[in-house]
Structures are given as C-alpha cells and as structure tokens.
mmCIF file of C-alpha atoms in Angstrom:
data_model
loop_
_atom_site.group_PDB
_atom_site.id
_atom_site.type_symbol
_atom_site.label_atom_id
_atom_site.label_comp_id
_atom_site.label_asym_id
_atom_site.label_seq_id
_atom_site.Cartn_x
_atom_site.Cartn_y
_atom_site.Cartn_z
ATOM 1 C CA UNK A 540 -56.023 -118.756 206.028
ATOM 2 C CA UNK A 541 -54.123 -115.431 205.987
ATOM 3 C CA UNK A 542 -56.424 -112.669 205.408
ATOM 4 C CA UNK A 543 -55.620 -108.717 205.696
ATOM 5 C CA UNK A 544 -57.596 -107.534 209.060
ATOM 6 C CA UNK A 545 -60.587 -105.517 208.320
ATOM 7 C CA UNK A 546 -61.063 -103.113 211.710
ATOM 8 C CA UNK A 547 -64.639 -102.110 210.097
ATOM 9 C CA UNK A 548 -65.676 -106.161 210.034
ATOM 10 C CA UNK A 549 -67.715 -106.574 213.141
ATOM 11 C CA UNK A 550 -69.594 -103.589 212.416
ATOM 12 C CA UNK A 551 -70.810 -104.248 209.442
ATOM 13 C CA UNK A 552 -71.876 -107.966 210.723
ATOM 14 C CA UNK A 553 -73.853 -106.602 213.846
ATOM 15 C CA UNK A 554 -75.547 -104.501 210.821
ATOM 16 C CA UNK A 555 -76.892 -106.966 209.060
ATOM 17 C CA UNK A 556 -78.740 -109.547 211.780
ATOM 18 C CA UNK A 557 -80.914 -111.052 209.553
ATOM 19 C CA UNK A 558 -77.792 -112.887 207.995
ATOM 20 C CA UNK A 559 -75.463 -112.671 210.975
ATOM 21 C CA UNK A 560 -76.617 -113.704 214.446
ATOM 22 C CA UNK A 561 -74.499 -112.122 217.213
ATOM 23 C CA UNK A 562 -76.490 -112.397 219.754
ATOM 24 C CA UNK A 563 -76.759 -116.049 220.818
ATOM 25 C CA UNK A 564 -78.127 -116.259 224.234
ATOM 26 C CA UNK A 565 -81.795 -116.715 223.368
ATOM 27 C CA UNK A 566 -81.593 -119.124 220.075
ATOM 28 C CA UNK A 567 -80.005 -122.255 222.190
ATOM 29 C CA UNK A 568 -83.032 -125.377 221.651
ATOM 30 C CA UNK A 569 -84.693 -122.401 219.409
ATOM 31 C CA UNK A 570 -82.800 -122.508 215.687
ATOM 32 C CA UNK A 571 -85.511 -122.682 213.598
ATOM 33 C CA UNK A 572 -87.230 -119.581 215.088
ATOM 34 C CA UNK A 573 -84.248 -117.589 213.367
ATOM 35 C CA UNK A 574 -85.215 -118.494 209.734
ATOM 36 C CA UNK A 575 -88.406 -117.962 207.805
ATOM 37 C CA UNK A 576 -89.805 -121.364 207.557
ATOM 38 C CA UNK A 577 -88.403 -124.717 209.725
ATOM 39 C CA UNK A 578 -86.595 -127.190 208.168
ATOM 40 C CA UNK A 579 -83.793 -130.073 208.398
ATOM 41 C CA UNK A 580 -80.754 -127.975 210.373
ATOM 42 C CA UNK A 581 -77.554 -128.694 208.544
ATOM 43 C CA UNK A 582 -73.876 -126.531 210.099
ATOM 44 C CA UNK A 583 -70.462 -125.865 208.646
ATOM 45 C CA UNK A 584 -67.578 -125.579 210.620
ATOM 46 C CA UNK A 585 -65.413 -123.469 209.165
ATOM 47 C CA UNK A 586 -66.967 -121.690 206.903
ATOM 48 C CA UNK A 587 -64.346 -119.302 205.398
ATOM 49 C CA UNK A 588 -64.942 -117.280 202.964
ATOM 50 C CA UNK A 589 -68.539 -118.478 202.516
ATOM 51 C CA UNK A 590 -68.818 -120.181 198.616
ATOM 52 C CA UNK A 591 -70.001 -123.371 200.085
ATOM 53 C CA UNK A 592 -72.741 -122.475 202.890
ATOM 54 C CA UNK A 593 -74.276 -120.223 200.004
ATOM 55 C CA UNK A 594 -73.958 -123.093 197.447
ATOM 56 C CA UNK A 595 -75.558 -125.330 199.519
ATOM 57 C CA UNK A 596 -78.244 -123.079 200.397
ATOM 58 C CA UNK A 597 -78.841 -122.142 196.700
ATOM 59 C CA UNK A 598 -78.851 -125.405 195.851
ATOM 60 C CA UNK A 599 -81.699 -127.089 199.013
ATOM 61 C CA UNK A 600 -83.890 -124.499 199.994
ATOM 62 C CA UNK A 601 -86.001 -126.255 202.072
ATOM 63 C CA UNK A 602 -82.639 -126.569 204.737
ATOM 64 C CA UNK A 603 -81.840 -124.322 207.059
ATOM 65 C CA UNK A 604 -77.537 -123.619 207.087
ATOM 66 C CA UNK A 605 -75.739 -122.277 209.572
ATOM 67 C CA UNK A 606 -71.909 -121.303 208.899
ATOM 68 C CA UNK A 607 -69.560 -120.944 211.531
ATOM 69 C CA UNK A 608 -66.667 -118.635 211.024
ATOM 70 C CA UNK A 609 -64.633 -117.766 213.995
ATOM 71 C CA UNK A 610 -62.196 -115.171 212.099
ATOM 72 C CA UNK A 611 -64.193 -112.087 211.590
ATOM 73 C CA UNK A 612 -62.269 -110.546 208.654
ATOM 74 C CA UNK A 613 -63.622 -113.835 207.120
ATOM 75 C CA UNK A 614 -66.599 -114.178 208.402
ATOM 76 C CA UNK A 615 -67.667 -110.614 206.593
ATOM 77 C CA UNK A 616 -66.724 -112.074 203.382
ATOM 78 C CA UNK A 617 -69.399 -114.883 203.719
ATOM 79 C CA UNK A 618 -71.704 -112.052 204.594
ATOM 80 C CA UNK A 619 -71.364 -110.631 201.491
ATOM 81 C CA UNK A 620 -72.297 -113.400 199.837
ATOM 82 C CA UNK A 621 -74.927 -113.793 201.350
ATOM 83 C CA UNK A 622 -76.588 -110.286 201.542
ATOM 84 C CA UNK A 623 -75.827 -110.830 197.367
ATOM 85 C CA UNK A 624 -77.485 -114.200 197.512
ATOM 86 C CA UNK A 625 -80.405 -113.131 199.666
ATOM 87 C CA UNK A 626 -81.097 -115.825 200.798
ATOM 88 C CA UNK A 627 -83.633 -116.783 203.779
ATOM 89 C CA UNK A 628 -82.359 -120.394 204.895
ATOM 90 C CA UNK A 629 -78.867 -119.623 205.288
ATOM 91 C CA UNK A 630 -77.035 -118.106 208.655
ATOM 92 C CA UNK A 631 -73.778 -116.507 209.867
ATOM 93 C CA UNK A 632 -71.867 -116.655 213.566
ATOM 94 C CA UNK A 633 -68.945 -115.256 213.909
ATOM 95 C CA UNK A 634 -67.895 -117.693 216.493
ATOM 96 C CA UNK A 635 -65.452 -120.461 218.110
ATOM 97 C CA UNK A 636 -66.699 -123.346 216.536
ATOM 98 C CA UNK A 637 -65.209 -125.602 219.259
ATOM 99 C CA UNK A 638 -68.031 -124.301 221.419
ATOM 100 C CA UNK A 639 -70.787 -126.075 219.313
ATOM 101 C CA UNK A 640 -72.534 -127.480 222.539
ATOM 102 C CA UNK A 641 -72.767 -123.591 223.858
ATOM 103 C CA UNK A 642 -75.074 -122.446 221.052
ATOM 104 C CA UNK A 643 -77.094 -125.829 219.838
ATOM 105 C CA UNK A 644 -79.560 -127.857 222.101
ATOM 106 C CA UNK A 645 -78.783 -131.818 222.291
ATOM 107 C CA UNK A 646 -80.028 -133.415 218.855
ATOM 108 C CA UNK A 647 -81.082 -129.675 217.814
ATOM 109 C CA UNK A 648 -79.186 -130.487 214.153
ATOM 110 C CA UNK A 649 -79.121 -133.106 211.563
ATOM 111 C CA UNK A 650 -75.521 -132.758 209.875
ATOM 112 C CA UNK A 651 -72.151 -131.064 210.127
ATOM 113 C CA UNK A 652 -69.990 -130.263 207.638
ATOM 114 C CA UNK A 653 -66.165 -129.996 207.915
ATOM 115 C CA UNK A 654 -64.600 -128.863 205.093
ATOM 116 C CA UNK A 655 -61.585 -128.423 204.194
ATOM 117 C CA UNK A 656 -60.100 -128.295 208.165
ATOM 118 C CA UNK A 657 -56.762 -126.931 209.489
ATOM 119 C CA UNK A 658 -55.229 -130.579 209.526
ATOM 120 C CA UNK A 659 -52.684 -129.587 212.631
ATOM 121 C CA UNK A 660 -49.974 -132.013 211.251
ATOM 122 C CA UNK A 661 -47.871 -132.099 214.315
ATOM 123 C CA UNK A 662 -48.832 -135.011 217.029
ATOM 124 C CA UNK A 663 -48.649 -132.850 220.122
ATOM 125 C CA UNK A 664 -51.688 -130.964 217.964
ATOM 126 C CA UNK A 665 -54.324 -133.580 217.186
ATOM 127 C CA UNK A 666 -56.358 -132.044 219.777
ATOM 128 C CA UNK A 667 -57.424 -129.492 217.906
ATOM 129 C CA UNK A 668 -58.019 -131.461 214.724
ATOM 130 C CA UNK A 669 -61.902 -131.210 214.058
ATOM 131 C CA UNK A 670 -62.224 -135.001 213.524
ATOM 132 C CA UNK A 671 -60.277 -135.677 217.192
ATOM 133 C CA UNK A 672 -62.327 -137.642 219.545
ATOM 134 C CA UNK A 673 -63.149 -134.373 222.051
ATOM 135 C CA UNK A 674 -64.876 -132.831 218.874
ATOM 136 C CA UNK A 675 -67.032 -136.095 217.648
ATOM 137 C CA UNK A 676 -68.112 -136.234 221.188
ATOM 138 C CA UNK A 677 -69.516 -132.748 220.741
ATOM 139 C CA UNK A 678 -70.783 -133.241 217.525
ATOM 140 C CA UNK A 679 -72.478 -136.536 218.941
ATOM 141 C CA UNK A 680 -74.432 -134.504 221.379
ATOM 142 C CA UNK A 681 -75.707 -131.515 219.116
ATOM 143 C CA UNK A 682 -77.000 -133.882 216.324
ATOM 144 C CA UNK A 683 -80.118 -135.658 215.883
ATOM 145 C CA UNK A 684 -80.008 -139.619 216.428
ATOM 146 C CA UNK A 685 -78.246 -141.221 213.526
ATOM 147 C CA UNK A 686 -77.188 -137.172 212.579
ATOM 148 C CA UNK A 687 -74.170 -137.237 210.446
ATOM 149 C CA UNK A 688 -70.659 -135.772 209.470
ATOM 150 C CA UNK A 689 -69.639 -134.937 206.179
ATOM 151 C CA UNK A 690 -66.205 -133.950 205.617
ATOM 152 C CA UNK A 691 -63.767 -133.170 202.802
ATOM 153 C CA UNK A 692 -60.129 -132.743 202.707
ATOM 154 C CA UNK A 693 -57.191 -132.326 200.445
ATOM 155 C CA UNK A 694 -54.684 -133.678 202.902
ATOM 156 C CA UNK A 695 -54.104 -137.086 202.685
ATOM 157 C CA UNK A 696 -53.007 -137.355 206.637
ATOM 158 C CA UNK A 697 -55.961 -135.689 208.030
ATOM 159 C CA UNK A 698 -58.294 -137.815 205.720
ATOM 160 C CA UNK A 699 -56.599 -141.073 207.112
ATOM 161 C CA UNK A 700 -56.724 -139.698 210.212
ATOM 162 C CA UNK A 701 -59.894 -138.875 210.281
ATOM 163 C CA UNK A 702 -61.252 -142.011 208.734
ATOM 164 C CA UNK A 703 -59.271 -144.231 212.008
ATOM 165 C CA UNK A 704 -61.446 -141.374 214.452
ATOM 166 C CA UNK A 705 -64.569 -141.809 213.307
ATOM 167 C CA UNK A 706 -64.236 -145.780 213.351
ATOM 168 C CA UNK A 707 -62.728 -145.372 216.727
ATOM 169 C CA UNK A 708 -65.727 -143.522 218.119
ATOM 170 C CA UNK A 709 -68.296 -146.143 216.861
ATOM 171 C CA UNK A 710 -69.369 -143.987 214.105
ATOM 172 C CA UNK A 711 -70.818 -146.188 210.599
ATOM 173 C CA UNK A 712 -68.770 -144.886 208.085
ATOM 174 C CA UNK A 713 -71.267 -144.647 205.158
ATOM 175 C CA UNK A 714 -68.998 -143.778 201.975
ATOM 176 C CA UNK A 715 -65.932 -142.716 201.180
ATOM 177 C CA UNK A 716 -64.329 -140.954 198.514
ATOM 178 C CA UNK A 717 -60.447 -140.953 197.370
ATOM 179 C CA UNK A 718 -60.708 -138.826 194.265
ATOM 180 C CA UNK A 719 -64.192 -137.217 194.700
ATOM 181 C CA UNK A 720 -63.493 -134.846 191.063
ATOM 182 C CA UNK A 721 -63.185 -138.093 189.493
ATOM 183 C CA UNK A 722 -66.235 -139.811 191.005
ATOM 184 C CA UNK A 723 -69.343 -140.045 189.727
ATOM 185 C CA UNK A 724 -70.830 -138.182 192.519
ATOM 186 C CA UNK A 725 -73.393 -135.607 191.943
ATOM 187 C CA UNK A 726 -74.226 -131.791 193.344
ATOM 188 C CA UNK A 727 -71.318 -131.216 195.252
ATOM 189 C CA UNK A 728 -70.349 -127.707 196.087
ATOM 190 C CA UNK A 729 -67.205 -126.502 195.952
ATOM 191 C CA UNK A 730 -64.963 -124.267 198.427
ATOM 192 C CA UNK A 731 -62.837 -121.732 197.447
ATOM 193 C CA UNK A 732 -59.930 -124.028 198.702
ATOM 194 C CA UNK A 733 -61.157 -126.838 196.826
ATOM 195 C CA UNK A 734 -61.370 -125.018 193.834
ATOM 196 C CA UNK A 735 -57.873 -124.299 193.802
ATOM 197 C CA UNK A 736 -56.431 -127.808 195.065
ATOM 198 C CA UNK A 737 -57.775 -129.472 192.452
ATOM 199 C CA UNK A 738 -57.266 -127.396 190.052
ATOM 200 C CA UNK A 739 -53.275 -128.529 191.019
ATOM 201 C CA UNK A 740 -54.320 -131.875 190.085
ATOM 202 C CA UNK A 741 -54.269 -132.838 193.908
ATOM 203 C CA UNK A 742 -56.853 -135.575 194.706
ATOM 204 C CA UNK A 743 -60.059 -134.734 197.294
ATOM 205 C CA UNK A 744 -60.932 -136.768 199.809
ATOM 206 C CA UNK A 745 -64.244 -136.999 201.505
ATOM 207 C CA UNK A 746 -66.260 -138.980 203.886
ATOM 208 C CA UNK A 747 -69.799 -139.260 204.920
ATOM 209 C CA UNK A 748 -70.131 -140.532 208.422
ATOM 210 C CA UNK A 749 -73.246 -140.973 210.989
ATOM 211 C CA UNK A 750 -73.578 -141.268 214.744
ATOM 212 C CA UNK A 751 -75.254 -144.851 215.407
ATOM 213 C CA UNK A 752 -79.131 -144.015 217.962
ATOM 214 C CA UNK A 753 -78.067 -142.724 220.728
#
C-alpha cells in the first residue's frame, strides 16, 4: 500500500488515546481494561485504512476489536474512522504486527483476522507471509484454546498457500470459500481492497481456521 507520508500522523494518534493505544507496556494480560465493557477479544492484522475493524465493530458490539496497523500514515486514516464512528469496542496500535506475543498475554484473544495480506510471492520471502508457520505459532500462543483465524485474500497463491500452512500446523480447517461474493454467506465486511478486487470481477478467497485445545 503506497500512501503519501503524513509528518503530522503520530501526533494526532498520541491525541486521541481513547481510540489509539500507544502506550503498551501496562495492557499485556490486561485488554479488556482498555474498553468500556469486557467482551470476546477479536484482532486484525493489517488493518489499513480501517473500513473493516469499524465494520465489524458497527456491526457486533458486544466484541472488543483491536486493529493493528504498523504504517502510521495509515494507521491515522483508521483513526478517523473511528473518532467518526465513535465507537467504544473498537481499538488502534500503530504497531509491528509480527510482535503479537509482545503486546497479548497467552490465550488473551479469541480470533485473528488477516485480511487481505502482502502475499510476498517470491520463495526466498515466505517468511514473512502472515499464514507462514513462525506466524501461526504466534498466533497459537495469543489465542484462546480452539481460538481461530479468519483470513481473506484475492491472490490465488497466497490462498493455496495458506490453506497447505494451516493443515501443516495441525490447524482444523473449518470452511472455505473460493468465490466468497458469490456465496451465500452472510454479514461480511468488506475492505477497501476488497471492494475494488471484486469489483474487477476477480474471485475472493477466504478461510476460517481454528487452533485444535492446546
């Protein structure tokens, strides 16, 4: 995602801490202090630009959402949403979301989304792939027993990919999807990249995985 740098971006964030947590240190094993009432703990990785966190939050508010940005000039684009959405079970960091296991407590959340992923075509790269085995492991970890991993893609390599990871890591692959806009499946929220894939006829793909007890 190419996006013109905003110098004023991090300011604004650190002004509005009721959406956008920046300071982390004390909210490890302690999420649902940070929102108004406790509820099921559900994270996006990657949350860009922000349209599906808010959706989602719009859309369940008895869950508590965290969105995980790591590009700030992006990251204050979700914010905006937000702050228009005002919304009280929805969160912002503006952080490396390879670090998961830094900022959640072991089976501190109960699903992960991945939408919509850099898919890092090139072999020498699949490390850095959000569905590669060093990620699941992490994802493992942070999520409640039998927590799960939803994830939606446009790229047909990634999905396949993906699909052959999760199975690899013992994972029960609950249901798949190969053209989810011509499905019969209800609620979903869109991204802003999804939104514009399909609207170029390309299929999307997604997957709803869990972790078996730990």
């Amino acid at each position: 995602m190419r996006v013109r740098h905003k110098p004023w971006a991090a300011e604004k964030l650190a002004e509005y801490p009721e959406y956008a947590i920046t300071d982390l240190i004390d909210l490890k094993g302690k999420w649902q202090s940070a929102f108004k009432k406790k509820g099921p703990l559900h994270v996006e990785v990657g949350s860009g630009k922000g349209q599906f966190i808010v959706g989602m939050a719009k859309q369940n508010p008895d869950i508590n959402y965290i969105g995980i940005e790591l590009q700030t000039s992006v990251a204050v684009m979700a914010l905006d949403k937000i702050i228009e959405a005002e919304l009280p079970n929805v969160k912002l960091l503006n952080t490396d979301g390879g670090l998961l296991s830094d900022y959640f407590e072991d089976g501190e959340v109960d699903r992960i989304y991945l939408n919509f992923s850099d898919p890092w075509p090139k072999n020498r790269h699949a490390k850095r792939r959000l569905t590669h085995e060093n990620f699941l492991d992490t994802y493992r970890k942070i999520l409640i027993p039998k927590g799960s991993v939803h994830f939606k893609t446009d790229n047909q390599g990634l999905f396949e990919y993906s699909l052959a990871s999760f199975s690899q890591f013992g994972m029960v692959i609950d249901q798949v999807w190969l053209n989810l806009h011509d499905s019969d499946f209800e609620g979903n929220i869109q991204t802003e990249y999804e939104e514009k894939f399909s609207s170029k006829g390309q299929p999307i793909y997604r997957v709803e995985a869990h972790f078996p007890s730990k």
